[in-house]
C-alpha cells in the first residue's frame, strides 16, 4: 500500500517545471532539429525531378518526410484521444497524469504546421500517384470533350435557325390579320420553342467552366469503381482536419489550465460535457486523415480496417510515450507525491490492452485480405514480403505484439516505473517500424511507375533518418517549452484527491 496524500500536502499552485535544468538538452534538440529539418526541406524542394526524369533525392525525401510526420502525428493525436476519453468517462485515476496527456496533444498544431509541404504539388505528385494520373487523364480527354461540346453547340445553332424561321412566318400571318384562333395558338407555341432553343444554345456554348465540368466527369468515368474522395478537395480536407483537431486540443487545454487558477467544477464539467461530443469528430477526422495520407499511397488499394488499425497504434504508443514522460519527470524530482506505482499499474494495463487490440486488428485485416484474395488488396502484403521487408513483417508481429504481450503479463513489470518505461521505449521503436513498413515500401514502385523493384537504398535510409531527427527533435524542443509556466498536474481539479490515492 502506498503512502496517502491530500491536496494539503501539495504546493498550492502545483509543481512548476524548471526549464533551466534542461537548458543544454533544449539547445541540443533545437540545434539537431533545426539543422535536420532545414536539410530535409531543402532537399525536398531543391533536388526534385521535373518531367520524366529519374527520381532524385528530393523525390525519395518525400516519403522520408511523410514517415516522420505521420509517426509523430499518431503520438500527438493519441495524447488527445486519452485526454478526451478521460474527460468523457469521468475517469478519476488519471487526473495526475492528464496534464502530460494534454502536453503531448498540444503538439498537434505544430505537427499540422509541419504538414504544409504536403500542399505543394511536387511533393504530392511523388507521394500520391493518383494526382498526376488524374491530371493526365484530364489532359488526354480534353480534345474529345471539347469536340463534343462544339458539335452540340452547332446542332443547337441549326435548330434555332429553323425554329426562328417558323416563328417569323407565323408572326407575319398573325400581324396581317389573316390568322385564325388555331394559328395564333400555333404561333405562341413556336415562339416559346424559339425562346427555349435560344436558352439551349447559350447553355451549350463551350465555355471554360463547361469544359472543366465535362472533363471532370470523363476522368472520373475512366477511374470507375475507385473512391472519388481521393480526387477532390484533398487540400480543403487537410485544412478541415487541422481546424477540428486544433480546436479540440485548444479548448480542453485552455479549460484545464484555467481550472488551475479558478478551481471549482464549472470548467471540469464543461470539459466532460464537450468531450462526449469530441469523440465523434476525433474518430471521423483521424480515420479520413490516415486514409488520405497513407491508404492513398496506393490509390488502388483499400481496407475497411485501416482507420482503426492506425488508431490502435496511436492509442497504444501515445500511452507508452506518456509512461516515459511521467517517469522522466519523476526521475528529476517532479510528481513524487502525486504519481504512485498504482498509476503505473493502470497505465501498464492500458498499454497491455491496446497491445492486444492492435494485434487483433492487424490480424483481422490480414486475414480478410488473404481470404478474399483480390489482386488490388493483396498487393499491399505482397509488396511487404519482398526483399528484406519479409523479415520486417515477421519482426513486426513478434516485436509489436508477442514480446510486449508476454512482458506486460507480469504485474511487477507494470508497477515498476523503469521496467514499464523500457517496455514503452520498445513499443515506440516497434511503432516506428510499423509506420516505416506502411510508408517506405511504396517509395520505389511509385517513383518509378512500377518499373523498379528496388525497395532499399542507402541514400534513402539516410534521408529517412535525417527527416525523423528533424521532426522528432523539433517537436521534443517544443514539448519542453510547453512544460513551462503551468503546473505539471491539474492542481485544482475537483477529483485530485481521488487520483492521488487511487488503489488498483
XYZ file of C-alpha atoms in Angstrom:
504
model
C 0.000 0.000 0.000
C 1.480 3.384 -0.964
C 1.564 6.429 1.266
C -1.596 8.530 1.102
C -1.541 12.251 0.377
C -4.072 15.030 0.015
C -4.149 18.473 -1.576
C -2.887 19.925 1.701
C 0.422 18.107 1.233
C 0.959 19.642 -2.206
C 2.152 23.104 -3.276
C -0.775 25.490 -3.661
C -0.026 26.269 -7.304
C 1.050 22.756 -8.196
C 4.545 21.840 -9.384
C 6.260 24.048 -11.931
C 8.885 22.781 -14.331
C 12.321 24.382 -14.009
C 13.397 24.716 -17.633
C 16.864 25.948 -16.663
C 17.767 22.378 -15.669
C 17.248 21.184 -19.228
C 18.822 24.171 -20.970
C 21.656 22.170 -22.605
C 19.214 19.457 -23.697
C 16.882 22.020 -25.250
C 19.794 23.658 -27.038
C 20.893 20.294 -28.437
C 17.361 19.398 -29.528
C 16.901 22.804 -31.135
C 20.205 22.553 -32.989
C 19.746 18.993 -34.252
C 16.078 19.541 -35.064
C 16.699 22.828 -36.854
C 19.613 21.532 -38.931
C 17.975 18.230 -39.892
C 14.570 19.759 -40.615
C 16.091 22.527 -42.725
C 18.207 19.999 -44.621
C 15.152 17.829 -45.269
C 13.084 20.727 -46.599
C 15.926 21.980 -48.803
C 16.373 18.511 -50.289
C 12.610 18.148 -50.632
C 12.133 21.292 -52.718
C 15.512 21.708 -54.412
C 16.562 18.259 -55.557
C 13.371 17.111 -57.265
C 12.897 15.781 -60.756
C 10.988 17.543 -63.491
C 9.089 15.870 -66.300
C 10.057 12.281 -66.989
C 13.453 12.358 -65.295
C 14.733 9.670 -62.980
C 13.803 10.143 -59.297
C 16.178 12.407 -57.367
C 16.944 12.847 -53.669
C 14.035 15.223 -53.176
C 11.595 12.670 -54.521
C 12.886 9.975 -52.171
C 12.815 12.507 -49.316
C 9.056 12.998 -49.772
C 8.491 9.537 -48.321
C 11.053 10.117 -45.570
C 9.246 13.267 -44.504
C 5.819 11.623 -44.630
C 7.083 8.775 -42.437
C 8.463 11.177 -39.825
C 5.433 13.473 -39.735
C 2.870 10.668 -39.535
C 4.799 8.859 -36.780
C 4.784 11.885 -34.504
C 1.254 12.823 -35.527
C -0.030 9.474 -34.254
C 1.657 10.087 -30.891
C 0.233 13.593 -30.572
C -3.272 12.598 -31.640
C -3.081 9.649 -29.241
C -2.490 12.133 -26.427
C -5.652 13.932 -27.495
C -7.562 10.646 -27.511
C -6.581 9.847 -23.920
C -7.448 13.384 -22.815
C -10.897 13.210 -24.411
C -11.517 9.698 -23.103
C -10.589 10.611 -19.527
C -12.990 13.544 -19.581
C -15.809 11.682 -21.340
C -15.661 8.704 -18.965
C -15.208 10.915 -15.894
C -12.073 8.949 -15.058
C -10.631 9.778 -11.651
C -7.365 7.849 -11.526
C -5.730 9.667 -14.446
C -6.105 13.239 -13.174
C -2.474 13.448 -12.028
C -1.097 12.389 -15.424
C -3.706 14.152 -17.562
C -1.639 17.337 -17.910
C 1.053 15.326 -19.667
C -1.603 13.879 -21.975
C -2.564 17.474 -22.755
C 1.071 18.438 -23.317
C 1.535 15.578 -25.779
C -1.718 16.522 -27.521
C -0.522 20.132 -27.565
C 1.967 19.166 -30.261
C -0.872 18.685 -32.760
C -0.853 22.307 -34.067
C 2.875 22.063 -34.667
C 2.545 18.737 -36.461
C -0.045 20.264 -38.771
C 2.366 23.146 -39.400
C 4.931 20.551 -40.449
C 2.360 19.201 -42.931
C 2.468 22.408 -45.000
C 4.918 20.892 -47.559
C 2.185 18.401 -48.452
C 0.250 21.260 -50.052
C 2.850 21.589 -52.824
C 2.345 19.584 -55.992
C 5.972 18.494 -56.340
C 5.684 16.681 -53.003
C 2.135 15.451 -53.575
C 2.928 14.034 -57.010
C 5.731 11.911 -55.562
C 3.588 10.518 -52.754
C 0.133 10.182 -54.235
C 0.438 8.975 -57.824
C -3.305 9.220 -58.415
C -2.987 13.028 -58.627
C -0.676 13.207 -61.687
C -2.613 10.263 -63.149
C -5.857 12.191 -62.765
C -4.360 15.248 -64.475
C -3.012 13.057 -67.283
C -6.456 11.553 -67.854
C -7.994 15.007 -67.970
C -5.384 16.194 -70.488
C -5.878 13.090 -72.615
C -9.645 13.516 -72.850
C -9.709 17.307 -73.297
C -9.750 17.325 -77.159
C -12.503 14.707 -77.189
C -14.663 16.636 -74.731
C -14.126 19.976 -76.462
C -15.078 18.486 -79.850
C -18.273 17.000 -78.391
C -19.254 20.341 -76.875
C -18.684 22.149 -80.182
C -20.791 19.554 -82.007
C -23.663 20.100 -79.552
C -23.296 23.842 -79.974
C -23.515 23.664 -83.786
C -26.547 21.363 -83.560
C -28.481 23.829 -81.437
C -27.491 26.748 -83.680
C -29.069 24.912 -86.628
C -32.193 24.132 -84.612
C -32.548 27.748 -83.521
C -32.351 28.963 -87.114
C -35.160 26.596 -88.162
C -37.398 27.491 -85.219
C -36.790 31.193 -85.683
C -37.816 30.973 -89.357
C -41.070 29.194 -88.441
C -41.822 31.725 -85.723
C -41.224 34.635 -88.114
C -43.615 33.161 -90.730
C -46.314 32.714 -88.110
C -45.794 36.277 -86.870
C -46.366 37.701 -90.387
C -49.623 35.766 -90.765
C -50.882 36.987 -87.385
C -49.878 40.612 -87.999
C -51.705 40.659 -91.378
C -54.925 39.696 -89.596
C -55.307 36.536 -91.621
C -54.666 34.104 -88.770
C -57.367 32.032 -87.178
C -57.518 31.280 -83.451
C -55.733 27.970 -84.034
C -52.945 29.654 -85.997
C -52.464 32.202 -83.208
C -52.059 29.362 -80.730
C -49.543 27.711 -83.067
C -47.605 30.971 -83.263
C -47.382 31.180 -79.482
C -46.101 27.589 -79.300
C -43.417 28.231 -81.933
C -42.398 31.436 -80.199
C -41.853 29.529 -76.958
C -39.885 26.863 -78.857
C -37.632 29.548 -80.289
C -37.080 31.078 -76.864
C -36.242 27.645 -75.465
C -33.815 26.987 -78.288
C -32.051 30.278 -77.576
C -31.507 29.223 -73.965
C -30.230 25.813 -75.120
C -27.690 27.293 -77.488
C -26.461 29.602 -74.789
C -26.089 26.690 -72.371
C -24.292 24.551 -74.950
C -21.633 27.149 -75.685
C -18.255 25.540 -74.801
C -17.134 27.893 -72.040
C -14.178 27.176 -69.769
C -16.498 26.137 -66.927
C -18.495 23.704 -69.077
C -15.335 22.101 -70.470
C -13.931 21.680 -66.967
C -17.147 20.083 -65.752
C -17.278 17.637 -68.657
C -13.615 16.741 -68.179
C -14.230 16.070 -64.513
C -16.969 13.595 -65.329
C -14.962 11.989 -68.120
C -11.901 11.405 -65.924
C -13.992 10.034 -63.082
C -15.674 7.661 -65.520
C -12.280 6.371 -66.625
C -11.451 5.783 -62.969
C -14.701 3.943 -62.312
C -15.089 1.937 -59.091
C -12.245 3.903 -57.406
C -13.148 6.006 -54.422
C -13.936 9.523 -55.553
C -12.688 11.096 -52.326
C -9.096 10.644 -53.434
C -9.510 13.004 -56.357
C -11.249 16.055 -54.958
C -10.842 18.506 -52.104
C -7.797 16.836 -50.511
C -6.282 20.189 -49.529
C -9.505 21.604 -48.041
C -9.912 18.337 -46.137
C -6.429 18.720 -44.636
C -7.323 22.237 -43.525
C -10.563 20.910 -42.022
C -8.671 18.204 -40.113
C -6.288 20.820 -38.741
C -9.084 23.143 -37.629
C -11.037 20.364 -35.893
C -8.088 18.837 -34.044
C -6.513 22.159 -33.057
C -9.877 23.402 -31.777
C -10.365 20.311 -29.600
C -6.827 20.491 -28.210
C -7.011 24.226 -27.603
C -10.322 24.146 -25.753
C -9.508 21.204 -23.478
C -6.078 22.559 -22.579
C -7.427 26.076 -22.019
C -10.185 24.843 -19.693
C -7.729 22.629 -17.806
C -5.207 25.425 -17.215
C -7.947 27.902 -16.290
C -9.213 25.412 -13.683
C -5.752 25.578 -12.060
C -6.423 29.273 -11.428
C -10.155 29.277 -10.693
C -10.789 25.875 -9.148
C -14.344 24.621 -8.856
C -16.362 22.327 -11.094
C -17.528 24.721 -13.814
C -14.826 24.053 -16.400
C -14.356 20.487 -15.179
C -17.988 19.739 -16.076
C -17.709 21.669 -19.338
C -14.717 19.582 -20.395
C -16.588 16.406 -19.577
C -19.682 17.538 -21.482
C -17.874 18.586 -24.648
C -15.533 15.597 -24.673
C -18.533 13.344 -25.232
C -19.176 15.252 -28.473
C -15.480 15.452 -29.398
C -15.246 11.667 -29.694
C -17.177 11.686 -32.986
C -15.146 14.317 -34.910
C -11.987 12.800 -33.460
C -12.783 9.342 -34.824
C -14.037 10.547 -38.200
C -11.231 13.075 -38.669
C -8.468 10.643 -37.746
C -9.879 7.907 -39.985
C -10.118 10.112 -43.050
C -6.723 11.692 -42.441
C -4.890 8.364 -42.404
C -6.870 7.309 -45.480
C -5.823 10.474 -47.323
C -2.186 10.270 -46.255
C -1.427 6.553 -46.066
C -4.036 4.434 -47.828
C -3.860 6.796 -50.814
C -0.165 5.974 -51.309
C -1.544 3.165 -53.456
C -4.833 4.511 -54.772
C -5.994 1.091 -55.978
C -5.696 -0.476 -52.518
C -8.305 -0.187 -49.780
C -9.085 -1.658 -46.385
C -12.130 -1.089 -44.213
C -9.938 -1.735 -41.146
C -7.397 0.967 -41.972
C -8.618 3.732 -39.680
C -8.994 1.527 -36.617
C -5.624 -0.151 -37.313
C -3.794 3.193 -37.198
C -5.905 4.308 -34.240
C -4.897 1.222 -32.247
C -1.239 2.006 -32.875
C -1.728 5.666 -31.952
C -3.516 4.887 -28.669
C -1.010 2.184 -27.706
C 2.109 4.200 -28.363
C 0.887 7.520 -27.019
C 0.290 5.663 -23.743
C 3.853 4.321 -23.999
C 5.107 7.881 -24.513
C 3.028 9.111 -21.561
C 4.614 6.484 -19.300
C 8.098 7.526 -20.420
C 7.386 11.248 -19.918
C 5.963 10.705 -16.423
C 8.938 8.532 -15.464
C 11.466 11.095 -16.702
C 9.711 13.810 -14.701
C 9.709 11.648 -11.561
C 13.382 10.785 -12.063
C 14.087 14.521 -11.970
C 12.160 15.130 -8.755
C 8.724 16.047 -10.074
C 5.343 14.363 -9.433
C 6.789 12.403 -6.493
C 3.775 12.996 -4.249
C 1.058 12.542 -6.856
C 2.144 9.621 -9.065
C 2.473 6.203 -7.436
C 3.061 2.616 -8.616
C -0.729 2.293 -8.753
C -0.832 4.805 -11.603
C 1.885 2.914 -13.434
C -0.072 -0.293 -12.972
C -3.163 1.286 -14.521
C -1.216 2.787 -17.409
C 0.521 -0.560 -17.900
C -2.822 -2.344 -18.137
C -3.987 0.105 -20.795
C -0.714 -0.453 -22.631
C -1.327 -4.193 -22.475
C -4.951 -3.841 -23.613
C -4.080 -1.830 -26.696
C -1.161 -4.117 -27.483
C -3.702 -6.929 -27.792
C -6.187 -4.698 -29.620
C -3.569 -3.648 -32.191
C -2.633 -7.291 -32.819
C -6.296 -8.259 -33.196
C -6.998 -5.541 -35.772
C -3.756 -6.248 -37.648
C -4.584 -9.954 -37.858
C -8.203 -9.384 -38.915
C -7.110 -7.002 -41.673
C -4.552 -9.508 -42.966
C -6.965 -12.431 -42.649
C -9.790 -10.722 -44.556
C -7.487 -9.666 -47.381
C -5.876 -13.113 -47.566
C -9.270 -14.852 -47.586
C -10.793 -12.551 -50.232
C -7.698 -12.932 -52.448
C -8.447 -9.831 -54.546
C -5.480 -8.581 -56.555
C -5.962 -4.892 -55.640
C -5.936 -5.781 -51.936
C -3.245 -8.480 -51.779
C -0.703 -6.171 -53.434
C -0.217 -4.397 -50.091
C 1.084 -7.539 -48.382
C 2.871 -8.942 -51.439
C 4.967 -5.790 -51.661
C 5.843 -6.055 -47.977
C 7.003 -9.632 -48.362
C 9.626 -8.781 -50.993
C 13.354 -8.426 -50.282
C 14.126 -7.581 -46.643
C 10.563 -6.413 -45.950
C 9.647 -10.049 -45.365
C 11.899 -10.095 -42.289
C 10.499 -6.726 -41.189
C 6.939 -8.061 -41.460
C 7.738 -11.081 -39.296
C 9.677 -8.999 -36.778
C 6.780 -6.538 -36.559
C 4.430 -9.328 -35.486
C 6.885 -10.635 -32.902
C 8.145 -7.279 -31.655
C 4.927 -5.292 -31.711
C 2.791 -7.979 -30.100
C 4.369 -11.131 -28.688
C 7.300 -9.549 -26.824
C 5.349 -6.756 -25.045
C 2.383 -9.098 -24.546
C 4.456 -11.622 -22.593
C 6.328 -8.987 -20.580
C 3.213 -6.998 -19.669
C 1.521 -10.097 -18.277
C 3.754 -9.713 -15.211
C 2.275 -7.415 -12.618
C 5.649 -6.366 -11.107
C 6.716 -5.022 -14.502
C 3.628 -2.825 -14.751
C 4.245 -1.405 -11.258
C 7.942 -0.696 -11.755
C 8.453 2.744 -13.381
C 11.770 1.904 -15.005
C 10.742 -1.502 -16.310
C 7.436 -0.302 -17.737
C 9.267 2.662 -19.301
C 11.675 0.268 -21.003
C 8.663 -1.565 -22.424
C 7.332 1.821 -23.552
C 10.571 2.584 -25.393
C 10.378 -0.806 -27.101
C 6.770 -0.145 -28.154
C 7.765 3.201 -29.668
C 10.530 1.526 -31.660
C 8.047 -1.029 -32.958
C 5.586 1.727 -33.814
C 8.301 3.492 -35.800
C 8.901 0.227 -37.660
C 5.151 -0.103 -38.251
C 4.812 3.360 -39.831
C 8.043 2.800 -41.777
C 6.650 -0.525 -43.001
C 3.488 1.231 -44.179
C 5.114 4.181 -45.976
C 8.525 3.257 -47.317
C 7.775 0.107 -49.393
C 5.634 2.287 -51.679
C 8.569 4.562 -52.476
C 10.440 2.801 -55.285
C 7.402 1.321 -57.110
C 5.606 4.683 -57.079
C 8.550 6.865 -58.093
C 9.499 4.526 -60.942
C 5.906 3.811 -62.059
C 6.379 0.168 -61.116
C 9.433 -0.286 -63.344
C 11.895 -0.717 -60.498
C 11.647 -3.470 -57.883
C 14.335 -1.738 -55.788
C 12.887 -1.290 -52.319
C 16.080 -0.449 -50.458
C 18.567 2.384 -50.934
C 21.367 3.540 -48.651
C 20.866 7.197 -49.579
C 17.141 6.917 -48.941
C 17.693 5.407 -45.483
C 19.942 8.340 -44.569
C 17.177 10.689 -45.707
C 14.716 8.749 -43.535
C 16.958 9.222 -40.500
C 17.545 12.930 -41.161
C 13.812 13.589 -41.570
C 12.992 11.608 -38.425
C 15.580 13.503 -36.362
C 14.457 16.827 -37.805
C 10.785 16.367 -36.983
C 11.376 14.498 -33.707
C 13.938 16.860 -32.185
C 11.909 19.902 -33.211
C 8.772 18.550 -31.538
C 10.744 17.457 -28.451
C 12.053 21.021 -28.116
C 8.511 22.393 -28.380
C 7.303 19.846 -25.814
C 9.892 21.031 -23.267
C 8.760 24.595 -23.924
C 5.148 23.615 -23.212
C 6.117 22.301 -19.779
C 6.972 25.823 -18.626
C 4.619 28.146 -16.805
C 1.870 25.682 -15.855
C 1.568 23.032 -13.177
C 2.725 19.560 -14.138
C -0.616 18.190 -12.931
C -4.132 19.723 -12.649
C -3.560 21.141 -9.165
C -7.145 22.321 -8.500
C -9.095 19.599 -10.220
C -12.113 18.580 -8.065
C -11.076 14.902 -8.163
C -7.378 15.346 -7.473
C -7.525 13.636 -4.056
C -9.197 10.606 -5.606
C -6.476 10.375 -8.223
C -3.605 10.776 -5.759
C -4.880 7.993 -3.518
C -6.040 5.580 -6.192
C -5.703 1.903 -5.274
C -5.749 -0.611 -8.085
